[in-house]
XYZ file of N, CA and C in Angstrom:
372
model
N 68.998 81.696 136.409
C 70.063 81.487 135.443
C 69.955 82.555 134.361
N 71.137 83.417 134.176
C 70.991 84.423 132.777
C 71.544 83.896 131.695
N 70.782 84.262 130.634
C 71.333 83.955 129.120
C 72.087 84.969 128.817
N 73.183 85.876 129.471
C 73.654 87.101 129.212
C 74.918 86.319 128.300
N 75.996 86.792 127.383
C 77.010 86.724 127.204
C 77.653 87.663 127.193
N 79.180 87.452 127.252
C 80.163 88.694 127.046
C 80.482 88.615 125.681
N 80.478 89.263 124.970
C 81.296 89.470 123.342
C 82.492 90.194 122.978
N 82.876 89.302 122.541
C 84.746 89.777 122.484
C 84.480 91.247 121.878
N 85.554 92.127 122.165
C 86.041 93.650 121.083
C 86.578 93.308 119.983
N 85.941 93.994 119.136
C 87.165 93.827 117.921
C 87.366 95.279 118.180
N 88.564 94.868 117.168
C 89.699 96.307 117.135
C 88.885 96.904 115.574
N 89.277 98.084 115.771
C 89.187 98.905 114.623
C 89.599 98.873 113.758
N 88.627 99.277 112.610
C 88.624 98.259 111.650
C 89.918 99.562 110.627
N 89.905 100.721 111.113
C 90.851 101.528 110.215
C 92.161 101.074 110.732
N 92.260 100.392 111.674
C 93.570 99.766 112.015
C 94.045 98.858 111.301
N 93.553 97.593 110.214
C 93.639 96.865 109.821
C 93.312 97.546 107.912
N 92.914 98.246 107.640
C 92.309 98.529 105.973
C 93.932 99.519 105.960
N 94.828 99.006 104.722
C 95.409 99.884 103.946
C 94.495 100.865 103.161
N 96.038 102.431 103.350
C 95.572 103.334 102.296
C 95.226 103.014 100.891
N 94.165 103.459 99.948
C 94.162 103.165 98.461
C 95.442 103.643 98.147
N 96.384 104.607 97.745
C 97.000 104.696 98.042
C 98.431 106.022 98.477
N 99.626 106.079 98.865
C 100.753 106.477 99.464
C 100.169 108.151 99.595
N 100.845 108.901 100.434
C 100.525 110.243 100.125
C 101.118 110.589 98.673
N 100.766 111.683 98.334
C 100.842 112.212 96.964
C 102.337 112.961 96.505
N 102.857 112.685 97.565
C 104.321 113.555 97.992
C 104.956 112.713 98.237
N 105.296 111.341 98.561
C 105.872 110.635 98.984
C 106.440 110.002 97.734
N 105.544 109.115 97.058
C 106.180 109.064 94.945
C 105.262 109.139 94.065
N 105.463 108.970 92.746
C 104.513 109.053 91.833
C 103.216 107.641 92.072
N 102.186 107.992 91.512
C 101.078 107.055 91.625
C 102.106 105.981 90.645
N 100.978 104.457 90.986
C 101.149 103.669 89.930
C 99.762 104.385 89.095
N 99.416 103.487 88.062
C 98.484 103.818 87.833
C 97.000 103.288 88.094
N 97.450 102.091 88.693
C 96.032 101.181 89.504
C 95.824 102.311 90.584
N 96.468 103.035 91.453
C 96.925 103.980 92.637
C 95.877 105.050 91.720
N 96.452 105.403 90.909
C 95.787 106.760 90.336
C 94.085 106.791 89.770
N 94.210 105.714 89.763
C 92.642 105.517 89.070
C 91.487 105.567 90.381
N 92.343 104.688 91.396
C 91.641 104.713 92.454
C 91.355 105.918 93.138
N 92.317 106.767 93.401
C 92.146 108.246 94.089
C 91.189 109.108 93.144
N 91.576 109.094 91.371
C 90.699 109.577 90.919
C 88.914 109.524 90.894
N 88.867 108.177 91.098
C 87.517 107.770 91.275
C 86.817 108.348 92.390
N 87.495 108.063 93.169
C 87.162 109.249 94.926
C 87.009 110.524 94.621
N 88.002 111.314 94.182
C 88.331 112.527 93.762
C 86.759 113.284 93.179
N 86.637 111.966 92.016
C 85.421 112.508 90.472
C 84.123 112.374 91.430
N 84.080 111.238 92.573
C 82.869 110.865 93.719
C 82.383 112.437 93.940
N 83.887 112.792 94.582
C 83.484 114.075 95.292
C 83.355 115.352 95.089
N 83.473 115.432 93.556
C 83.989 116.667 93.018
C 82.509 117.121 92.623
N 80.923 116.604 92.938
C 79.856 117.445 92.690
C 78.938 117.756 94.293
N 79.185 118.361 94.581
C 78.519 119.429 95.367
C 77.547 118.947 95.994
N 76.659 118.465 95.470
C 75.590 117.212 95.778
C 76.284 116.210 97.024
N 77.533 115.748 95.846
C 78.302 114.268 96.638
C 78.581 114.586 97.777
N 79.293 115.524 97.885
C 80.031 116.148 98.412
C 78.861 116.746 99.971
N 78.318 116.971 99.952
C 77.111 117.613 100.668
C 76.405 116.054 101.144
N 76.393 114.858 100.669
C 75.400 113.883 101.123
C 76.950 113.034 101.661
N 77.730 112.800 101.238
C 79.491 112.332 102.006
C 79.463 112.850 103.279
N 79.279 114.336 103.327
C 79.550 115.149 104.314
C 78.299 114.581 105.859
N 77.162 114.755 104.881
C 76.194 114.312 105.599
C 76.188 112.944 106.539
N 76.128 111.894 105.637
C 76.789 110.670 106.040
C 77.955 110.822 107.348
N 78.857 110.991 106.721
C 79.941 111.024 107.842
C 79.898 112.001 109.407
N 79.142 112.913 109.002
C 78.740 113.808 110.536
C 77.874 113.458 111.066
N 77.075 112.278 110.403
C 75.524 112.127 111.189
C 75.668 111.141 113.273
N 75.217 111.318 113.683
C 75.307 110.913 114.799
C 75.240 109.489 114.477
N 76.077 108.500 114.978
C 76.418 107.115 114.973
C 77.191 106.689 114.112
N 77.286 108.019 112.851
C 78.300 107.517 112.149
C 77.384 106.690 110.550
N 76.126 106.188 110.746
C 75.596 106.111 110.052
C 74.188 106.744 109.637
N 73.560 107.428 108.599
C 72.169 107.559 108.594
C 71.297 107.268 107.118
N 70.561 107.222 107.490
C 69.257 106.888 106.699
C 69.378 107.227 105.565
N 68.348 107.001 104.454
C 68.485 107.975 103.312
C 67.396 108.757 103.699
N 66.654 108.533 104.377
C 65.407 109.212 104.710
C 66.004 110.810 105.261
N 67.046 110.702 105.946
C 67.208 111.767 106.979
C 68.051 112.881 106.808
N 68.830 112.133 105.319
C 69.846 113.115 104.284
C 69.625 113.166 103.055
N 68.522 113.092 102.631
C 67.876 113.228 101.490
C 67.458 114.856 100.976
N 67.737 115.850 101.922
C 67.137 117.039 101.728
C 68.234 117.711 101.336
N 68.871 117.898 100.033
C 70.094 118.365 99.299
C 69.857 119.669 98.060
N 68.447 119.590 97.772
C 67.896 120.547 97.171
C 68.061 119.676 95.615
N 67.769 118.349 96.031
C 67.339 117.547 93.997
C 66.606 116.444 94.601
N 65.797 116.002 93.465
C 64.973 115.184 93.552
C 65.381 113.528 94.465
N 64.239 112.978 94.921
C 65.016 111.482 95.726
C 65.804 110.505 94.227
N 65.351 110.829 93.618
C 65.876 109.825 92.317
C 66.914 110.106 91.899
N 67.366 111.342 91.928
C 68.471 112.442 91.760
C 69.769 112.000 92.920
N 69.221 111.818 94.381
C 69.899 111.344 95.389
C 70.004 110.440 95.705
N 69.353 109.103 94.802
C 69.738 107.562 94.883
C 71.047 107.425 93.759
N 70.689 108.468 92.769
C 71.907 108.155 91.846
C 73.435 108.844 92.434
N 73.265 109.765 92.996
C 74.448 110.329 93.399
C 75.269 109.182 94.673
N 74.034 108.699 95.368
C 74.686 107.849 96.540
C 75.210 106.717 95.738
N 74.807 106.038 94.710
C 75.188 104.717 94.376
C 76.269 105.452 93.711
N 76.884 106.647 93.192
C 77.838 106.980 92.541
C 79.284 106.755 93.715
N 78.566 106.961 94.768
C 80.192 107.055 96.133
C 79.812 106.135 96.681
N 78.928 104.823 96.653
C 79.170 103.605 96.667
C 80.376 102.771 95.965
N 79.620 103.476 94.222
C 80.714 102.585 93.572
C 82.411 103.363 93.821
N 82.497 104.460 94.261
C 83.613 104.919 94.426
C 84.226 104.532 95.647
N 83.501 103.603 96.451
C 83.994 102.987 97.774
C 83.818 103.777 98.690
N 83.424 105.064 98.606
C 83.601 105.957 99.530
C 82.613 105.662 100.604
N 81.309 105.007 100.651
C 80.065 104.927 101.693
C 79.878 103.283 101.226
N 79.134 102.722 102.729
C 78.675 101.453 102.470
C 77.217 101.424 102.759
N 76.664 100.002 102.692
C 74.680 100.696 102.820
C 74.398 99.309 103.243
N 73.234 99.736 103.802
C 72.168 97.772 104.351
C 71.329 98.518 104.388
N 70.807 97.513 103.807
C 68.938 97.693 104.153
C 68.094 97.567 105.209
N 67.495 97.990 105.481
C 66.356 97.812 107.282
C 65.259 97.844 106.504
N 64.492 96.990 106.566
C 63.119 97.112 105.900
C 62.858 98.278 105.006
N 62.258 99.062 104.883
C 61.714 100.147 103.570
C 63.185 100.751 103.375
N 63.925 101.241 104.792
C 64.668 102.233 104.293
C 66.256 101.836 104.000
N 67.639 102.230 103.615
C 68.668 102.150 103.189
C 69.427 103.099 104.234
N 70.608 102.433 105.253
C 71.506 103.315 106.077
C 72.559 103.270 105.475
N 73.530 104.149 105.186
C 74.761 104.237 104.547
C 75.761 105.146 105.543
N 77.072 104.059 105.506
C 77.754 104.795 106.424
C 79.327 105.134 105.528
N 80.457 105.745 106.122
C 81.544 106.047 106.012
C 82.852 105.165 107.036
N 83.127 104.159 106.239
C 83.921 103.494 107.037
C 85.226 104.038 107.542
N 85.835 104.617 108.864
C 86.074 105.200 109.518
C 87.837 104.534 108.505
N 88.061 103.787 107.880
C 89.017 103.634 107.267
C 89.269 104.409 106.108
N 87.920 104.330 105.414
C 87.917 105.432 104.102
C 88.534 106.656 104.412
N 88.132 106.942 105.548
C 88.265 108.354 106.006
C 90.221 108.599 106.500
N 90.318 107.685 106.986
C 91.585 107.748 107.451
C 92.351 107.561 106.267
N 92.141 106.373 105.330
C 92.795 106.352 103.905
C 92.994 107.715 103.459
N 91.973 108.888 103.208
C 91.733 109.858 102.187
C 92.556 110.753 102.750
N 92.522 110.882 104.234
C 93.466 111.853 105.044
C 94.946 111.666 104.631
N 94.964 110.103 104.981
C 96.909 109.881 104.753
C 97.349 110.388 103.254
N 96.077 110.184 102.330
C 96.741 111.024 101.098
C 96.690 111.978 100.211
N 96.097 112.923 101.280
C 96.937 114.330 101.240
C 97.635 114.816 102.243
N 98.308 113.705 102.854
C 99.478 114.198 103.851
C 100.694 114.351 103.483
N 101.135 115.205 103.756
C 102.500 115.787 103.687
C 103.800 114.195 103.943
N 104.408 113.971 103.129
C 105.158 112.452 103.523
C 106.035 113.448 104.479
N 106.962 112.555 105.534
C 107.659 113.221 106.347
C 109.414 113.165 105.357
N 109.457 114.570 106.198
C 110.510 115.251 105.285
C 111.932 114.343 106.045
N 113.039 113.810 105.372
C 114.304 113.321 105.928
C 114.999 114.587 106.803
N 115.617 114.172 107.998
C 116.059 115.092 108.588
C 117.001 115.400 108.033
């Protein structure tokens, strides 16, 4: 007798998460809209962030360690503060595994940030 089960699929999860928000061409922000993109924006606008975001999101599985993207050229204390900075900017999520911290890029964030700097489609 096997204890095997089958486990349902879920669907993807960028299928279901709205953009923060509209492309940038399409109308003016509100300003709940604007605060939010800005916050992303200010996440990513240091070099550091920007370099450990990057990291994160290319790493094989989609998630990695802090152990394994920690080498940015600043101190680990330096790179706990920058990660909890694009935490709080929503941009990366994190769990703990015993000693170490995996942080990933939810494949929605990513699709959100794309749709807004997309070009809105032009009326024929």
């Amino acid at each position: 007798m096997s204890n095997t089960k089958v486990l349902p699929l879920l669907e993807p999860a960028a299928e279901s998460v709205a953009p923060c928000c509209p492309p940038v061409t399409e109308r003016p922000f509100t300003a709940e809209e604007a605060e939010t993109a800005a916050r992303m924006f200010k996440a990513l606008g240091d070099p550091v962030r920007l370099r450990l975001f990057s990291a994160v999101a290319s790493h094989e599985g989609g998630e990695a360690c802090v152990c394994d993207i920690s080498d940015v050229g600043v101190s680990q204390p330096t790179v706990s503060h920058h990660l909890k900075k694009l935490k709080e900017a929503g941009l990366l999520t994190s769990e703990r595994r015993g000693t170490w911290v995996y942080y990933r890029v939810e494949p929605s964030v990513l699709a959100a940030m794309g749709k807004l700097l997309t070009m809105a489609p032009t009326p024929a």
